[in-house]
Amino acid sequence: MLPNWINMLSWWQWAVLAAIPPAIVALYFLKLKRTPLEVPSTYLWHKSIEDLHVNSIWQRLRKNLLLFLQLLLIGLVMLAVLRPSWQSGSLSGDRFIFLIDHSASMSATDVQPSRLAEAKRQVLALVDRMKSGDRAMVISFAETAQVVQEFTDNRRQLRERVESIRPAHGTTSLAPALRLAAGLANPGSTATDATDIQVAEALPAELMIFSDGRFGPVDGFALGNLRPTYVPIGDPQATNLAITAFSTRRQETGQRQVYGQLQNDGPKPVAAEVELYVDGQLDNADAVEIAPGEAEGLIFPLPEMSDGVVRLNLSTSDALALDNQAYATVNQARRGQVLVVTPGNEALRLALRTTAASQVADVELVEPAYLESEAYQAQATAGHLDLIIFDQCAPQETMPAANTLLLGRLPGERWGEVRKKSTPGIIDVDRAHPLLQLVDLTNIDIAESMVLAPPAGSTTLVESDAGPLVAIGPRDGFEDLVVGFEIYGQSDTGERYVNTNWPLRASFPTFVLGVLQYFCGQAEFDAIRSVKPGQPVRLTGVAEAKRLEVVGPDGARDRVSRGKNHRFTFTATGQIGVYTVYHGPQITERFAVNLFDRTESNLATRPEQAIQIGYVEVAGKTDWEPTRRETWKLLVLLALGVLVLEWYIYNRRVYI
Amino acid sequence: MAKALASSNRQQTMNNTPPRASASPSTLHPQPSTALMRRLERLELVTRKVFRGRMKGERRSSRKGQSVEFADFRNYTPGDDLRFIDWNLYARLDRLFLKLFLEEEDLHFYTLIDASGSMGFGQPSKLDYAKQLAAALGFIGLVRADRVKIETLGTAAQANPTFRGRQNAWRMFDYLDAIRPTETTSLATGIKNFCLRNSGRGVVVLITDLMDKQGYQAALRYLLSGRQDVYVIQTLSSEELQPELQGDLRLVDCEDADEAEITVSAPLLKRYQQTLNAFVDEAREFCTRRGMSYVLVDNQLPVETLVADYLRRRGLVR
């Protein structure tokens, strides 16, 4: 390691400095001016000097030793003025936060052994360079951020904790990690509350981000006391062919097909063989060659199967192996479960019995009296009904754990005060909403309708001249679709009357089908679902199940209990692969976790490109350069020591 | 002429004005203090040899003469002093005998002071010290009716008074007081001249620093030839015994302006001490072998102590 030099002097100052050593030597060449002193007799002195002449070489050397010391002194001063420093050395700052990206792209092997290992190696090297008493904290981040190690000055512990970071399969999100770091460096202060006393002292810290930069700018974040440094990890020329999409889909003809998309983000064209495995058996294969920056779609026919696992395998040796495999699951087709509570509604019954509607869901018709039964209570709380339609009756005090469609009734008090409006004129229909696609409401008449006051978060679907007539609003993870008018009304005298001519129009069964598809379509979608790593999965489960067991791709078993909404939500989807859900010994469903992230799959780091944190642009530091270890102080001390030594030798007549 | 030349030489050295190793601002009057004089009165100078004096003194002489102490008889020979004929014997034996008495004579006490420039150093200067010593010893001699003669090495032949009798003590002190360290006569020449001038035997006390570049051995041999009882008192100043010098110096010899360039260092000082010790040992050896008494004195040693203690032990005084 060669020292760095900083020139502190201009050329003429150097000239003056350079003139000193010759001056010293010249002074030594000049005859020493001796102080004359009269003594009684030089007799004995002469004799003594004669004796010493035997040792004259030592005498000369003694004089020269002073010369050497003086030259050494001026040399040291010159060296000190040059300010030599070494690149090694301790880090500047005393508090460090190491943010280590361990997302999927960090598993890339374009730097050996992997990007994460490289990041860990660099962090460990920095930990080794920490001065005694320096404190550091380690945060790993992928989709979320975890504090791997709190602030500590225990370097051994830091090393162990850094080593313990395992690659994750998730996407990258820097913001949570920054918030974690900022929470420790910038303690919150509320400017509005005068009584708020800031208890923790704001401590500045060096924030070091070790990542491949596969994330977008972080908006709305103020660094405050954090001094960020971005260390890009990875080879900008890394090649990677990735599967960015893979799913199974049933065609109109009923034939299942597999769709896949391959993306080449590397700088070179890549040829690869694509193999399709169905339940572990090679089913199909293809050879592809993809130009750089291009994507290519793949379609394979899939044999008829009730359930199973489909795997797409890319046989190529690229940097990132995680996105060379994609999984899709085919679950047993599950039909929607719909409960219709109605005293009798021929139009609705007919609309639910169309061919298309009966393919989507199983419909059960019950009388309003059923609402009082225990069977209903069980159904309402079990949460496996996809939709309950309330016609001419209202649900009880507590809404059931299911989506609801209410005709002329309100789902509880949250929907606010309503007023009646006779013959409302429809002026606007939200046709972009999936419920009202292809539904034409221009030619229907309504005798009387409620004008709705939907709660916050609701979407008004049909707007009349008086106000909303149809709206859909959220409720604890479910949705309530409220149609403000009844199809069959009942007068105060008990007579039934037709409230609207909508059932006579073609739009009514279309709307009912849309409702079934909207609320029960999730079941169909569930059959082929795939999520990204880290995303939660809603498990369908079975009605009577209290607890499900999920076996991950690595064989790890997790137990899932019913949550607040009587639903099973599984969150530990960190691994890429197929997860199997068991109820007892029975497989209830499978789901796949795939990377499918172009940002993660694109391994090309851009070292010259800065990452944007709030309004601060943090330039990538490809050439990691720790602080200079200055040596001029040492040299000046050394020069002082030489000076003292010289003075001692001169004054104390040191014999050499 | 030589003196003038020497003094001009001296002037030159002075004009260069090298600082002196140790200045002696004023010359002390050599007169001993009253208390010392009282002590000195009780002492007397001793010689290991019995010499003939010139005048009657308080000292027994080998010469028979007039005194109360009977020595012997001898036959009368014509021309003898009739006063010494023992008439009682002549009456009894009818033969003439002379009565011989032991003659008590005075002692020749010479003090030879080196008054060269080098003696002017020290605090008190070596010359002052020498003068004090000479005064003390001379006073003892005067009290005991010895012939006290004080000379410097460069003294002209005619100007050397001899003091005798206590009443001459003041004269002697004044004479000593006038001595200045300005002489340039070498040790050998000075002693040679002294020996030529003073044939009388006696005690010679040589007070010098022996710092003569031509060597002191030849000079001391002159004293030996005179068969005198010689005391060599080498007076050195403490500056010479333990020089406290520092730095790079050009040492100038005050006598011949000889220069020695030294860089004072611990080894040099050590070497100087060795040389000095060797020099002193050599002088002591030289003197002891030739029956001379050698005493090395530091100018810091009180004269009283020297006389009453050191020289008493050496047998010069009693």
GROMACS .gro file of C-alpha atoms in nm, chain A residues 421-586:
model
  166
  421LYS     CA    1  -8.661   0.937  -0.371
  422SER     CA    2  -8.933   0.864  -0.609
  423THR     CA    3  -8.849   0.794  -0.969
  424PRO     CA    4  -8.486   0.886  -0.956
  425GLY     CA    5  -8.324   0.951  -1.287
  426ILE     CA    6  -7.996   0.770  -1.346
  427ILE     CA    7  -7.741   1.012  -1.470
  428ASP     CA    8  -7.409   0.833  -1.428
  429VAL     CA    9  -7.290   0.473  -1.422
  430ASP     CA   10  -6.934   0.373  -1.332
  431ARG     CA   11  -6.880   0.141  -1.624
  432ALA     CA   12  -6.515   0.103  -1.552
  433HIS     CA   13  -6.598  -0.094  -1.242
  434PRO     CA   14  -6.598  -0.471  -1.304
  435LEU     CA   15  -6.946  -0.495  -1.152
  436LEU     CA   16  -7.100  -0.270  -1.411
  437GLN     CA   17  -6.901  -0.365  -1.716
  438LEU     CA   18  -7.138  -0.434  -2.005
  439VAL     CA   19  -7.435  -0.328  -1.789
  440ASP     CA   20  -7.659  -0.075  -1.957
  441LEU     CA   21  -7.879   0.107  -1.706
  442THR     CA   22  -8.009   0.383  -1.928
  443ASN     CA   23  -8.342   0.222  -2.003
  444ILE     CA   24  -8.460   0.117  -1.659
  445ASP     CA   25  -8.717   0.287  -1.449
  446ILE     CA   26  -8.729   0.288  -1.073
  447ALA     CA   27  -9.043   0.369  -0.877
  448GLU     CA   28  -8.875   0.452  -0.552
  449SER     CA   29  -8.523   0.425  -0.425
  450MET     CA   30  -8.310   0.512  -0.129
  451VAL     CA   31  -8.050   0.776  -0.188
  452LEU     CA   32  -7.738   0.624  -0.032
  453ALA     CA   33  -7.481   0.786   0.192
  454PRO     CA   34  -7.191   0.543   0.152
  455PRO     CA   35  -6.914   0.542   0.418
  456ALA     CA   36  -6.562   0.652   0.350
  457GLY     CA   37  -6.377   0.427   0.112
  458SER     CA   38  -6.685   0.333  -0.080
  459THR     CA   39  -6.729   0.357  -0.453
  460THR     CA   40  -7.047   0.495  -0.596
  461LEU     CA   41  -7.145   0.282  -0.890
  462VAL     CA   42  -7.473   0.439  -0.998
  463GLU     CA   43  -7.547   0.805  -0.948
  464SER     CA   44  -7.892   0.954  -0.981
  465ASP     CA   45  -8.011   1.310  -0.994
  466ALA     CA   46  -8.077   1.282  -0.619
  467GLY     CA   47  -7.759   1.103  -0.521
  468PRO     CA   48  -7.597   0.760  -0.519
  469LEU     CA   49  -7.826   0.469  -0.592
  470VAL     CA   50  -7.576   0.184  -0.604
  471ALA     CA   51  -7.251   0.178  -0.409
  472ILE     CA   52  -6.996  -0.071  -0.288
  473GLY     CA   53  -6.816  -0.020   0.039
  474PRO     CA   54  -6.553  -0.209   0.238
  475ARG     CA   55  -6.616  -0.375   0.571
  476ASP     CA   56  -6.340  -0.558   0.760
  477GLY     CA   57  -6.196  -0.719   0.454
  478PHE     CA   58  -6.532  -0.787   0.301
  479GLU     CA   59  -6.739  -0.575   0.068
  480ASP     CA   60  -7.098  -0.469   0.085
  481LEU     CA   61  -7.271  -0.398  -0.242
  482VAL     CA   62  -7.585  -0.196  -0.180
  483VAL     CA   63  -7.849  -0.144  -0.442
  484GLY     CA   64  -8.072   0.134  -0.314
  485PHE     CA   65  -8.390   0.005  -0.467
  486GLU     CA   66  -8.582  -0.323  -0.438
  487ILE     CA   67  -8.696  -0.526  -0.730
  488TYR     CA   68  -9.013  -0.624  -0.559
  489GLY     CA   69  -9.143  -0.381  -0.308
  490GLN     CA   70  -9.402  -0.440  -0.038
  491SER     CA   71  -9.649  -0.169   0.039
  492ASP     CA   72  -9.759  -0.080   0.390
  493THR     CA   73 -10.067  -0.292   0.336
  494GLY     CA   74  -9.856  -0.594   0.254
  495GLU     CA   75  -9.913  -0.590  -0.119
  496ARG     CA   76  -9.623  -0.677  -0.342
  497TYR     CA   77  -9.549  -0.451  -0.623
  498VAL     CA   78  -9.282  -0.427  -0.887
  499ASN     CA   79  -9.048  -0.147  -0.802
  500THR     CA   80  -8.844  -0.148  -1.122
  501ASN     CA   81  -8.851  -0.282  -1.468
  502TRP     CA   82  -8.479  -0.375  -1.451
  503PRO     CA   83  -8.542  -0.751  -1.443
  504LEU     CA   84  -8.705  -0.714  -1.779
  505ARG     CA   85  -8.391  -0.576  -1.928
  506ALA     CA   86  -8.094  -0.781  -2.041
  507SER     CA   87  -7.873  -0.581  -1.812
  508PHE     CA   88  -8.012  -0.751  -1.499
  509PRO     CA   89  -7.879  -1.102  -1.553
  510THR     CA   90  -7.557  -0.948  -1.678
  511PHE     CA   91  -7.531  -0.756  -1.355
  512VAL     CA   92  -7.604  -1.064  -1.146
  513LEU     CA   93  -7.340  -1.260  -1.335
  514GLY     CA   94  -7.101  -0.975  -1.285
  515VAL     CA   95  -7.174  -0.981  -0.911
  516LEU     CA   96  -7.111  -1.355  -0.897
  517GLN     CA   97  -6.790  -1.322  -1.095
  518TYR     CA   98  -6.676  -1.029  -0.889
  519PHE     CA   99  -6.732  -1.192  -0.555
  520CYS     CA  100  -6.673  -1.554  -0.648
  521GLY     CA  101  -6.417  -1.501  -0.921
  522GLN     CA  102  -6.152  -1.492  -0.651
  523ALA     CA  103  -6.204  -1.865  -0.609
  524GLU     CA  104  -6.124  -1.927  -0.971
  525PHE     CA  105  -5.826  -1.697  -0.949
  526ASP     CA  106  -5.710  -1.871  -0.636
  527ALA     CA  107  -5.675  -2.192  -0.834
  528ILE     CA  108  -5.377  -2.062  -1.027
  529ARG     CA  109  -5.246  -1.802  -0.797
  530SER     CA  110  -4.892  -1.699  -0.749
  531VAL     CA  111  -4.754  -1.438  -0.515
  532LYS     CA  112  -4.429  -1.256  -0.484
  533PRO     CA  113  -4.191  -1.341  -0.203
  534GLY     CA  114  -4.292  -1.180   0.123
  535GLN     CA  115  -4.644  -1.107   0.018
  536PRO     CA  116  -4.924  -1.246   0.235
  537VAL     CA  117  -5.144  -1.524   0.100
  538ARG     CA  118  -5.508  -1.569   0.191
  539LEU     CA  119  -5.568  -1.935   0.233
  540THR     CA  120  -5.912  -2.064   0.143
  541GLY     CA  121  -5.912  -2.346   0.388
  542VAL     CA  122  -6.212  -2.555   0.458
  543ALA     CA  123  -6.518  -2.454   0.652
  544GLU     CA  124  -6.458  -2.659   0.961
  545ALA     CA  125  -6.084  -2.605   0.982
  546LYS     CA  126  -5.950  -2.417   1.282
  547ARG     CA  127  -5.588  -2.452   1.191
  548LEU     CA  128  -5.400  -2.518   0.874
  549GLU     CA  129  -5.047  -2.631   0.817
  550VAL     CA  130  -4.832  -2.488   0.543
  551VAL     CA  131  -4.526  -2.675   0.417
  552GLY     CA  132  -4.279  -2.449   0.244
  553PRO     CA  133  -4.048  -2.536  -0.045
  554ASP     CA  134  -3.767  -2.602   0.203
  555GLY     CA  135  -3.986  -2.838   0.404
  556ALA     CA  136  -4.048  -2.595   0.687
  557ARG     CA  137  -4.388  -2.633   0.850
  558ASP     CA  138  -4.590  -2.336   0.964
  559ARG     CA  139  -4.920  -2.338   1.141
  560VAL     CA  140  -5.183  -2.084   1.050
  561SER     CA  141  -5.481  -2.010   1.269
  562ARG     CA  142  -5.790  -1.821   1.175
  563GLY     CA  143  -5.732  -1.453   1.195
  564LYS     CA  144  -5.961  -1.168   1.289
  565ASN     CA  145  -6.170  -1.203   0.975
  566HIS     CA  146  -6.205  -1.577   1.020
  567ARG     CA  147  -5.959  -1.608   0.744
  568PHE     CA  148  -5.630  -1.784   0.715
  569THR     CA  149  -5.354  -1.547   0.621
  570PHE     CA  150  -5.008  -1.685   0.563
  571THR     CA  151  -4.723  -1.440   0.561
  572ALA     CA  152  -4.403  -1.646   0.571
  573THR     CA  153  -4.366  -1.653   0.196
  574GLY     CA  154  -4.001  -1.566   0.191
  575GLN     CA  155  -3.888  -1.863  -0.014
  576ILE     CA  156  -3.942  -1.909  -0.381
  577GLY     CA  157  -4.121  -2.232  -0.462
  578VAL     CA  158  -4.442  -2.419  -0.404
  579TYR     CA  159  -4.618  -2.412  -0.070
  580THR     CA  160  -4.859  -2.688   0.018
  581VAL     CA  161  -5.144  -2.628   0.261
  582TYR     CA  162  -5.258  -2.919   0.472
  583HIS     CA  163  -5.566  -2.963   0.680
  584GLY     CA  164  -5.470  -3.263   0.880
  585PRO     CA  165  -5.333  -3.510   0.625
  586GLN     CA  166  -5.541  -3.363   0.343
   0.00000   0.00000   0.00000
